[in-house]
mmCIF file of C-alpha atoms in Angstrom:
data_model
loop_
_atom_site.group_PDB
_atom_site.id
_atom_site.type_symbol
_atom_site.label_atom_id
_atom_site.label_comp_id
_atom_site.label_asym_id
_atom_site.label_seq_id
_atom_site.Cartn_x
_atom_site.Cartn_y
_atom_site.Cartn_z
ATOM 1 C CA MET A 1 -146.773 146.300 -78.249
ATOM 2 C CA THR A 2 -144.965 145.931 -74.900
ATOM 3 C CA THR A 3 -141.490 145.369 -73.814
ATOM 4 C CA THR A 4 -139.627 143.497 -71.009
ATOM 5 C CA SER A 5 -138.198 146.729 -69.712
ATOM 6 C CA PRO A 6 -139.270 148.563 -66.626
ATOM 7 C CA PRO A 7 -141.300 151.819 -67.024
ATOM 8 C CA THR A 8 -139.479 155.135 -66.812
ATOM 9 C CA PRO A 9 -138.506 155.509 -63.257
ATOM 10 C CA THR A 10 -140.019 158.428 -61.421
ATOM 11 C CA GLY A 11 -141.307 158.732 -57.832
ATOM 12 C CA ARG A 12 -142.595 155.489 -56.460
ATOM 13 C CA GLY A 13 -141.725 153.725 -59.788
ATOM 14 C CA LEU A 14 -137.983 154.544 -59.167
ATOM 15 C CA GLY A 15 -138.198 153.015 -55.751
ATOM 16 C CA ARG A 16 -139.827 149.759 -57.024
ATOM 17 C CA LEU A 17 -137.454 149.589 -59.957
ATOM 18 C CA LEU A 18 -134.473 149.642 -57.472
ATOM 19 C CA GLY A 19 -136.150 147.148 -55.239
ATOM 20 C CA ARG A 20 -136.270 149.456 -52.193
ATOM 21 C CA GLN A 21 -140.081 149.428 -51.700
ATOM 22 C CA GLY A 22 -143.208 147.917 -52.827
ATOM 23 C CA PRO A 23 -143.915 144.650 -54.333
ATOM 24 C CA ARG A 24 -141.635 143.367 -57.215
ATOM 25 C CA VAL A 25 -143.413 143.181 -60.554
ATOM 26 C CA ILE A 26 -142.025 140.558 -62.950
ATOM 27 C CA ALA A 27 -142.257 141.170 -66.550
ATOM 28 C CA PRO A 28 -143.062 138.439 -68.990
ATOM 29 C CA LEU A 29 -140.350 136.182 -70.300
ATOM 30 C CA VAL A 30 -141.143 137.435 -74.013
ATOM 31 C CA SER A 31 -142.662 140.682 -74.732
ATOM 32 C CA GLY A 32 -145.345 141.535 -77.515
ATOM 33 C CA GLN A 33 -142.627 143.153 -79.448
ATOM 34 C CA GLU A 34 -140.357 140.025 -79.160
ATOM 35 C CA ILE A 35 -143.343 137.943 -80.231
ATOM 36 C CA VAL A 36 -143.819 140.041 -83.270
ATOM 37 C CA LEU A 37 -140.230 139.728 -84.118
ATOM 38 C CA ILE A 38 -140.166 136.031 -84.016
ATOM 39 C CA ALA A 39 -143.271 136.024 -86.238
ATOM 40 C CA VAL A 40 -141.622 138.222 -88.734
ATOM 41 C CA ILE A 41 -138.413 136.012 -88.651
ATOM 42 C CA VAL A 42 -140.435 132.909 -89.158
ATOM 43 C CA VAL A 43 -142.428 134.357 -92.017
ATOM 44 C CA LEU A 44 -139.239 135.586 -93.802
ATOM 45 C CA TRP A 45 -137.501 132.144 -93.239
ATOM 46 C CA LEU A 46 -140.563 130.424 -94.766
ATOM 47 C CA VAL A 47 -140.899 132.930 -97.714
ATOM 48 C CA LEU A 48 -137.044 132.566 -98.342
ATOM 49 C CA GLY A 49 -137.259 128.790 -98.016
ATOM 50 C CA TRP A 50 -140.118 128.695 -100.635
ATOM 51 C CA ALA A 51 -138.347 130.974 -102.926
ATOM 52 C CA THR A 52 -134.922 129.359 -102.482
ATOM 53 C CA PRO A 53 -135.238 125.908 -100.903
ATOM 54 C CA ALA A 54 -131.400 125.931 -100.025
ATOM 55 C CA PHE A 55 -132.122 128.748 -97.552
ATOM 56 C CA LEU A 56 -133.548 126.320 -94.896
ATOM 57 C CA THR A 57 -130.824 123.759 -95.185
ATOM 58 C CA ALA A 58 -128.032 123.557 -92.488
ATOM 59 C CA ASP A 59 -125.425 124.612 -95.019
ATOM 60 C CA SER A 60 -127.049 127.922 -95.307
ATOM 61 C CA LEU A 61 -128.429 128.560 -91.814
ATOM 62 C CA ARG A 62 -125.042 127.716 -90.092
ATOM 63 C CA PRO A 63 -123.167 130.541 -91.966
ATOM 64 C CA LEU A 64 -126.247 132.896 -91.095
ATOM 65 C CA LEU A 65 -125.602 132.290 -87.597
ATOM 66 C CA ILE A 66 -121.892 132.672 -87.892
ATOM 67 C CA GLU A 67 -122.516 136.143 -89.409
ATOM 68 C CA VAL A 68 -125.161 136.982 -86.558
ATOM 69 C CA ALA A 69 -122.782 136.294 -83.789
ATOM 70 C CA PRO A 70 -120.636 139.432 -83.967
ATOM 71 C CA ILE A 71 -123.638 141.631 -84.513
ATOM 72 C CA ALA A 72 -125.605 140.210 -81.666
ATOM 73 C CA LEU A 73 -122.548 139.999 -79.485
ATOM 74 C CA ILE A 74 -121.795 143.800 -79.674
ATOM 75 C CA GLY A 75 -125.541 144.421 -79.648
ATOM 76 C CA VAL A 76 -125.762 142.924 -76.141
ATOM 77 C CA GLY A 77 -123.292 145.643 -74.950
ATOM 78 C CA MET A 78 -124.827 148.297 -77.099
ATOM 79 C CA THR A 79 -128.123 147.471 -75.417
ATOM 80 C CA LEU A 80 -126.703 148.426 -72.026
ATOM 81 C CA VAL A 81 -125.254 151.597 -73.594
ATOM 82 C CA ILE A 82 -128.566 152.779 -75.072
ATOM 83 C CA VAL A 83 -130.789 151.605 -72.263
ATOM 84 C CA ALA A 84 -128.601 153.865 -69.909
ATOM 85 C CA GLY A 85 -129.174 156.775 -72.331
ATOM 86 C CA GLY A 86 -126.080 156.693 -74.519
ATOM 87 C CA ILE A 87 -124.805 155.312 -77.617
ATOM 88 C CA ASP A 88 -121.578 154.326 -79.212
ATOM 89 C CA VAL A 89 -120.715 154.858 -82.906
ATOM 90 C CA SER A 90 -117.073 153.966 -82.525
ATOM 91 C CA VAL A 91 -117.593 150.164 -82.250
ATOM 92 C CA GLY A 92 -116.531 149.533 -85.908
ATOM 93 C CA SER A 93 -113.163 151.265 -85.490
ATOM 94 C CA GLN A 94 -112.769 149.535 -82.151
ATOM 95 C CA MET A 95 -113.270 146.240 -84.156
ATOM 96 C CA MET A 96 -110.604 147.249 -86.536
ATOM 97 C CA VAL A 97 -108.085 148.008 -83.755
ATOM 98 C CA CYS A 98 -108.827 144.693 -81.935
ATOM 99 C CA GLY A 99 -108.875 142.660 -85.154
ATOM 100 C CA VAL A 100 -105.462 143.826 -86.370
ATOM 101 C CA ILE A 101 -103.882 143.515 -82.993
ATOM 102 C CA THR A 102 -105.205 139.852 -82.621
ATOM 103 C CA ALA A 103 -103.921 139.135 -86.297
ATOM 104 C CA ARG A 104 -100.426 140.696 -85.515
ATOM 105 C CA LEU A 105 -100.207 138.612 -82.527
ATOM 106 C CA LEU A 106 -100.949 135.515 -84.121
ATOM 107 C CA VAL A 107 -99.093 135.796 -87.190
ATOM 108 C CA ASP A 108 -96.009 137.835 -86.038
ATOM 109 C CA ALA A 109 -95.572 136.959 -82.402
ATOM 110 C CA HIS A 110 -97.022 133.382 -82.774
ATOM 111 C CA VAL A 111 -99.053 133.595 -79.468
ATOM 112 C CA SER A 112 -101.837 131.045 -78.755
ATOM 113 C CA LEU A 113 -105.476 131.763 -79.489
ATOM 114 C CA PRO A 114 -106.483 132.196 -75.975
ATOM 115 C CA VAL A 115 -103.719 134.612 -75.282
ATOM 116 C CA ALA A 116 -104.649 136.596 -78.382
ATOM 117 C CA LEU A 117 -108.444 136.402 -77.442
ATOM 118 C CA LEU A 118 -107.702 137.769 -73.937
ATOM 119 C CA VAL A 119 -105.631 140.719 -75.424
ATOM 120 C CA ALA A 120 -108.313 141.565 -77.968
ATOM 121 C CA VAL A 121 -110.943 141.720 -75.096
ATOM 122 C CA ALA A 122 -108.654 143.716 -72.989
ATOM 123 C CA VAL A 123 -107.713 146.264 -75.935
ATOM 124 C CA GLY A 124 -111.376 146.502 -76.706
ATOM 125 C CA ALA A 125 -112.281 147.105 -72.995
ATOM 126 C CA LEU A 126 -109.568 149.827 -72.601
ATOM 127 C CA MET A 127 -111.144 151.540 -75.695
ATOM 128 C CA GLY A 128 -114.494 151.416 -74.147
ATOM 129 C CA ALA A 129 -113.014 152.847 -70.975
ATOM 130 C CA VAL A 130 -111.658 155.907 -72.918
ATOM 131 C CA ASN A 131 -115.293 156.372 -74.284
ATOM 132 C CA GLY A 132 -116.810 155.900 -70.874
ATOM 133 C CA VAL A 133 -114.477 158.176 -68.908
ATOM 134 C CA LEU A 134 -114.856 161.050 -71.443
ATOM 135 C CA ILE A 135 -118.700 160.695 -71.288
ATOM 136 C CA ALA A 136 -119.316 160.018 -67.827
ATOM 137 C CA TRP A 137 -116.924 162.676 -66.403
ATOM 138 C CA GLY A 138 -116.616 165.092 -69.300
ATOM 139 C CA ARG A 139 -120.437 165.717 -69.458
ATOM 140 C CA VAL A 140 -120.281 165.657 -73.242
ATOM 141 C CA HIS A 141 -123.149 163.879 -75.289
ATOM 142 C CA ALA A 142 -122.223 160.308 -76.113
ATOM 143 C CA ILE A 143 -122.667 160.714 -79.950
ATOM 144 C CA ILE A 144 -120.090 163.565 -79.911
ATOM 145 C CA ILE A 145 -117.497 161.690 -78.077
ATOM 146 C CA THR A 146 -117.919 158.372 -79.820
ATOM 147 C CA PHE A 147 -117.912 160.117 -83.137
ATOM 148 C CA GLY A 148 -114.522 161.551 -82.284
ATOM 149 C CA THR A 149 -113.060 158.449 -81.021
ATOM 150 C CA LEU A 150 -114.408 156.566 -84.135
ATOM 151 C CA ASN A 151 -111.790 158.614 -86.234
ATOM 152 C CA LEU A 152 -109.260 158.249 -83.485
ATOM 153 C CA PHE A 153 -109.281 154.501 -83.086
ATOM 154 C CA GLN A 154 -109.695 154.344 -86.946
ATOM 155 C CA PHE A 155 -106.310 156.115 -87.121
ATOM 156 C CA VAL A 156 -104.702 153.964 -84.606
ATOM 157 C CA GLY A 157 -105.876 150.820 -86.476
ATOM 158 C CA ARG A 158 -104.620 152.051 -89.890
ATOM 159 C CA GLN A 159 -101.230 152.680 -88.245
ATOM 160 C CA ILE A 160 -100.990 149.127 -86.912
ATOM 161 C CA PHE A 161 -101.903 147.857 -90.371
ATOM 162 C CA GLY A 162 -99.125 150.051 -91.863
ATOM 163 C CA SER A 163 -100.929 150.245 -95.218
ATOM 164 C CA GLN A 164 -100.569 146.553 -95.616
ATOM 165 C CA THR A 165 -102.623 143.377 -95.139
ATOM 166 C CA VAL A 166 -102.000 140.816 -92.435
ATOM 167 C CA ASN A 167 -101.392 137.550 -94.270
ATOM 168 C CA GLY A 168 -101.186 133.929 -93.019
ATOM 169 C CA ILE A 169 -103.705 133.894 -90.354
ATOM 170 C CA PRO A 170 -103.413 130.561 -88.704
ATOM 171 C CA GLY A 171 -105.833 127.600 -88.570
ATOM 172 C CA THR A 172 -106.016 127.938 -84.758
ATOM 173 C CA MET A 173 -108.970 130.366 -85.267
ATOM 174 C CA ASP A 174 -111.071 127.344 -86.823
ATOM 175 C CA VAL A 175 -112.610 126.687 -83.360
ATOM 176 C CA PHE A 176 -114.768 129.879 -84.048
ATOM 177 C CA GLY A 177 -114.829 129.246 -87.819
ATOM 178 C CA ARG A 178 -117.022 127.670 -90.218
ATOM 179 C CA GLY A 179 -115.860 124.099 -90.577
ATOM 180 C CA ASP A 180 -116.387 121.043 -88.365
ATOM 181 C CA PRO A 181 -114.155 122.204 -85.579
ATOM 182 C CA GLY A 182 -116.151 125.358 -85.243
ATOM 183 C CA GLN A 183 -119.425 123.772 -84.310
ATOM 184 C CA THR A 184 -121.062 121.523 -81.830
ATOM 185 C CA LEU A 185 -124.193 119.523 -82.907
ATOM 186 C CA GLY A 186 -124.440 121.646 -86.027
ATOM 187 C CA VAL A 187 -124.261 124.964 -83.993
ATOM 188 C CA PRO A 188 -121.295 127.402 -84.441
ATOM 189 C CA HIS A 189 -119.288 127.978 -81.361
ATOM 190 C CA SER A 190 -119.441 131.676 -81.910
ATOM 191 C CA PHE A 191 -123.103 131.702 -81.783
ATOM 192 C CA LEU A 192 -123.250 129.313 -78.916
ATOM 193 C CA LEU A 193 -120.862 131.786 -76.897
ATOM 194 C CA THR A 194 -122.806 134.746 -77.746
ATOM 195 C CA ALA A 195 -126.251 133.059 -76.512
ATOM 196 C CA VAL A 196 -124.406 132.253 -73.163
ATOM 197 C CA ILE A 197 -123.146 135.757 -72.785
ATOM 198 C CA ALA A 198 -126.673 137.327 -73.940
ATOM 199 C CA ALA A 199 -128.333 135.034 -71.415
ATOM 200 C CA ALA A 200 -126.251 136.117 -68.601
ATOM 201 C CA VAL A 201 -126.785 139.810 -69.297
ATOM 202 C CA TRP A 202 -130.483 139.129 -69.700
ATOM 203 C CA TRP A 203 -130.537 137.727 -66.263
ATOM 204 C CA TYR A 204 -128.555 140.299 -64.846
ATOM 205 C CA LEU A 205 -130.715 143.148 -65.993
ATOM 206 C CA ARG A 206 -133.951 141.420 -65.371
ATOM 207 C CA GLN A 207 -133.203 139.823 -61.935
ATOM 208 C CA THR A 208 -130.895 142.173 -60.077
ATOM 209 C CA PRO A 209 -131.201 145.649 -58.624
ATOM 210 C CA GLY A 210 -127.730 146.461 -60.198
ATOM 211 C CA GLY A 211 -129.315 145.788 -63.504
ATOM 212 C CA ARG A 212 -132.365 147.634 -63.149
ATOM 213 C CA HIS A 213 -130.048 150.680 -62.371
ATOM 214 C CA PHE A 214 -129.342 150.941 -65.994
ATOM 215 C CA TYR A 215 -133.038 151.420 -66.768
ATOM 216 C CA ALA A 216 -133.194 153.984 -63.973
ATOM 217 C CA ILE A 217 -130.242 155.979 -65.505
ATOM 218 C CA GLY A 218 -131.615 155.991 -68.763
ATOM 219 C CA GLY A 219 -135.163 157.043 -67.772
ATOM 220 C CA ASP A 220 -133.964 159.921 -65.465
ATOM 221 C CA PRO A 221 -130.273 160.295 -64.516
ATOM 222 C CA LEU A 222 -130.710 163.074 -62.098
ATOM 223 C CA ALA A 223 -133.436 161.181 -60.197
ATOM 224 C CA ALA A 224 -131.269 158.004 -60.333
ATOM 225 C CA GLU A 225 -128.318 159.904 -58.856
ATOM 226 C CA LEU A 226 -130.544 161.477 -56.167
ATOM 227 C CA ALA A 227 -131.679 157.900 -55.333
ATOM 228 C CA GLY A 228 -128.081 156.823 -54.561
ATOM 229 C CA ILE A 229 -127.017 155.183 -57.823
ATOM 230 C CA ARG A 230 -123.289 155.844 -58.794
ATOM 231 C CA VAL A 231 -124.369 157.179 -62.391
ATOM 232 C CA ARG A 232 -120.947 157.751 -63.581
ATOM 233 C CA ARG A 233 -119.615 154.327 -62.577
ATOM 234 C CA ARG A 234 -122.540 152.780 -64.304
ATOM 235 C CA VAL A 235 -122.188 154.714 -67.497
ATOM 236 C CA LEU A 236 -118.457 153.816 -67.558
ATOM 237 C CA LEU A 237 -119.223 149.980 -67.132
ATOM 238 C CA THR A 238 -121.544 150.068 -70.164
ATOM 239 C CA TYR A 239 -118.936 151.153 -72.487
ATOM 240 C CA VAL A 240 -116.218 148.973 -70.982
ATOM 241 C CA ILE A 241 -118.486 145.956 -71.289
ATOM 242 C CA THR A 242 -119.221 147.045 -74.960
ATOM 243 C CA GLY A 243 -115.666 147.406 -75.841
ATOM 244 C CA ALA A 244 -114.731 143.998 -74.418
ATOM 245 C CA LEU A 245 -117.410 142.274 -76.455
ATOM 246 C CA VAL A 246 -116.210 144.118 -79.546
ATOM 247 C CA GLY A 247 -112.862 142.509 -78.972
ATOM 248 C CA LEU A 248 -114.357 139.194 -78.624
ATOM 249 C CA ALA A 249 -116.540 139.971 -81.777
ATOM 250 C CA ALA A 250 -113.274 140.825 -83.723
ATOM 251 C CA VAL A 251 -111.992 137.313 -82.921
ATOM 252 C CA PHE A 252 -115.095 135.762 -84.366
ATOM 253 C CA THR A 253 -114.827 137.861 -87.385
ATOM 254 C CA LEU A 254 -111.291 136.855 -88.021
ATOM 255 C CA ALA A 255 -112.363 133.254 -87.782
ATOM 256 C CA LYS A 256 -114.907 133.301 -90.451
ATOM 257 C CA GLY A 257 -112.436 131.566 -92.966
ATOM 258 C CA THR A 258 -110.144 134.212 -94.296
ATOM 259 C CA THR A 259 -106.339 133.990 -93.894
ATOM 260 C CA THR A 260 -106.013 137.695 -94.799
ATOM 261 C CA LEU A 261 -107.013 140.819 -93.034
ATOM 262 C CA ASP A 262 -107.546 144.069 -94.491
ATOM 263 C CA GLN A 263 -108.519 147.420 -93.222
ATOM 264 C CA SER A 264 -112.266 146.785 -94.251
ATOM 265 C CA ILE A 265 -112.714 144.810 -91.044
ATOM 266 C CA GLY A 266 -115.289 146.553 -88.820
ATOM 267 C CA ALA A 267 -116.565 148.826 -91.621
ATOM 268 C CA GLY A 268 -120.270 149.921 -91.098
ATOM 269 C CA GLN A 269 -120.658 147.468 -88.124
ATOM 270 C CA GLU A 270 -121.829 150.047 -85.888
ATOM 271 C CA LEU A 271 -124.854 150.651 -88.213
ATOM 272 C CA ALA A 272 -125.783 146.957 -88.228
ATOM 273 C CA VAL A 273 -125.328 146.905 -84.407
ATOM 274 C CA ILE A 274 -127.403 149.899 -83.626
ATOM 275 C CA ALA A 275 -130.084 148.774 -86.248
ATOM 276 C CA ALA A 276 -130.312 145.356 -84.428
ATOM 277 C CA VAL A 277 -130.706 147.034 -80.990
ATOM 278 C CA ILE A 278 -133.407 149.246 -82.179
ATOM 279 C CA ILE A 279 -135.350 146.740 -84.172
ATOM 280 C CA GLY A 280 -135.154 144.765 -81.058
ATOM 281 C CA GLY A 281 -137.166 147.141 -79.224
ATOM 282 C CA THR A 282 -134.572 149.062 -77.237
ATOM 283 C CA SER A 283 -135.691 152.902 -77.112
ATOM 284 C CA ILE A 284 -133.262 155.176 -78.675
ATOM 285 C CA MET A 285 -134.327 157.694 -75.755
ATOM 286 C CA GLY A 286 -133.021 155.230 -73.311
ATOM 287 C CA GLY A 287 -134.757 153.491 -70.070
ATOM 288 C CA ARG A 288 -136.117 150.593 -72.000
ATOM 289 C CA GLY A 289 -134.652 147.471 -73.959
ATOM 290 C CA SER A 290 -134.356 143.894 -74.141
ATOM 291 C CA VAL A 291 -131.511 141.728 -74.788
ATOM 292 C CA LEU A 292 -133.617 139.049 -76.411
ATOM 293 C CA GLY A 293 -134.948 141.630 -78.554
ATOM 294 C CA THR A 294 -131.708 142.718 -79.619
ATOM 295 C CA ILE A 295 -130.590 139.033 -80.609
ATOM 296 C CA LEU A 296 -133.689 138.772 -82.490
ATOM 297 C CA GLY A 297 -133.047 142.078 -84.139
ATOM 298 C CA ALA A 298 -129.680 140.799 -85.287
ATOM 299 C CA VAL A 299 -131.094 137.564 -86.726
ATOM 300 C CA LEU A 300 -133.565 139.791 -88.566
ATOM 301 C CA VAL A 301 -131.032 142.120 -89.943
ATOM 302 C CA GLN A 302 -128.708 139.112 -91.091
ATOM 303 C CA THR A 303 -131.868 137.262 -92.495
ATOM 304 C CA VAL A 304 -132.570 140.295 -94.737
ATOM 305 C CA SER A 305 -128.932 140.558 -95.979
ATOM 306 C CA SER A 306 -128.656 136.855 -96.785
ATOM 307 C CA GLY A 307 -132.063 136.621 -98.357
ATOM 308 C CA VAL A 308 -131.256 139.513 -100.694
ATOM 309 C CA THR A 309 -127.914 137.681 -101.581
ATOM 310 C CA GLN A 310 -129.507 134.491 -102.273
ATOM 311 C CA LEU A 311 -132.385 135.869 -104.217
ATOM 312 C CA GLY A 312 -129.814 137.646 -106.514
ATOM 313 C CA TRP A 313 -131.219 141.019 -105.864
ATOM 314 C CA PRO A 314 -128.999 144.116 -105.731
ATOM 315 C CA SER A 315 -127.134 144.336 -102.317
ATOM 316 C CA ASN A 316 -128.317 147.799 -101.633
ATOM 317 C CA LEU A 317 -131.771 146.486 -101.197
ATOM 318 C CA SER A 318 -130.863 145.007 -97.879
ATOM 319 C CA ASP A 319 -129.941 148.526 -96.597
ATOM 320 C CA LEU A 320 -133.446 149.558 -97.801
ATOM 321 C CA PHE A 321 -135.290 146.982 -95.828
ATOM 322 C CA VAL A 322 -133.325 147.327 -92.698
ATOM 323 C CA GLY A 323 -133.754 151.044 -92.878
ATOM 324 C CA LEU A 324 -137.596 150.476 -92.983
ATOM 325 C CA PHE A 325 -137.526 148.123 -90.179
ATOM 326 C CA VAL A 326 -135.602 150.820 -88.024
ATOM 327 C CA ILE A 327 -138.051 153.611 -88.923
ATOM 328 C CA ILE A 328 -141.053 151.260 -88.066
ATOM 329 C CA ALA A 329 -139.377 150.319 -84.696
ATOM 330 C CA VAL A 330 -138.471 154.128 -83.874
ATOM 331 C CA GLY A 331 -142.084 155.144 -85.081
ATOM 332 C CA THR A 332 -143.541 152.537 -82.816
ATOM 333 C CA ASP A 333 -141.358 153.356 -79.820
ATOM 334 C CA LEU A 334 -142.544 157.141 -80.101
ATOM 335 C CA LEU A 335 -146.055 156.290 -80.510
ATOM 336 C CA ARG A 336 -145.821 154.115 -77.302
ATOM 337 C CA GLN A 337 -144.235 156.994 -75.324
ATOM 338 C CA ARG A 338 -146.943 159.482 -76.406
ATOM 339 C CA ALA A 339 -149.547 156.882 -75.603
ATOM 340 C CA ARG A 340 -147.762 156.434 -72.102
ATOM 341 C CA ARG A 341 -147.384 160.257 -71.416
ATOM 342 C CA ARG A 342 -151.408 160.779 -72.219
ATOM 343 C CA SER A 343 -152.361 157.932 -69.931
#
């Protein structure tokens, strides 16, 4: 299978990746791996539609897209992070902080939804900046830093909660919710906005030299730095973008229909996001990845979860199936790298 990402940048390949010499090679719009994912999703939907006819109805698919939106949105940022050779396991705790701050602003301060949304995005970007600065300038592996900040942000979120739930979340959130105000032509607004952001990032990675810099950094950061790329700034940018998208995803999560928020918000979100990114074809080793693949990976992860629920199977089976998909994706990536080195 192939990916839409440029090859690992070394020598002349780095120059072409940066657009500084040689002809530009355009990757196909849809890669082989993405076609496989689309086929798997279609087959799953057909099987689930046969087993539970209600699955393929609008009343079932619309909630599925609402559940997909936060995972896919954070996954777009995580794709940038992993492509550039990093990882962020603190996104779940970041969502908790952004979620409780947004809820407090709406309930206690009675601010408007646009103001609360901007604050959530800004707070998320700030937490992402903390990760980015520590990783880019501290020269410590990303998983160590983000594991530390996972606990730090979780502590902050719990302090803001104050061992209490936030009750009475207003109906202004309905624009991103499950009802009629939260959809256009039957498509949830949260998923539409996620698709627009994903398309913009996809275009940036594919069409601009700046976007290709992320692949260069993930493939060989030293070579990228020698080629004139400001590696630290680019690494910082990936975490800031991811944090900002976490803030927006927290708003989407709040709008799902509940009027009460507790400390479970964001729990396990990092696992779902990383699974979606890896299943979507992004190499955990960095240097290769696809935003479209991540969106498809998020749809697949949520399809498995929804399917297990609708079939009445034990919920832990969804973790089993997603884990198997991750192992297959990682194994395929390792085999592809080995074949590339041999050739």
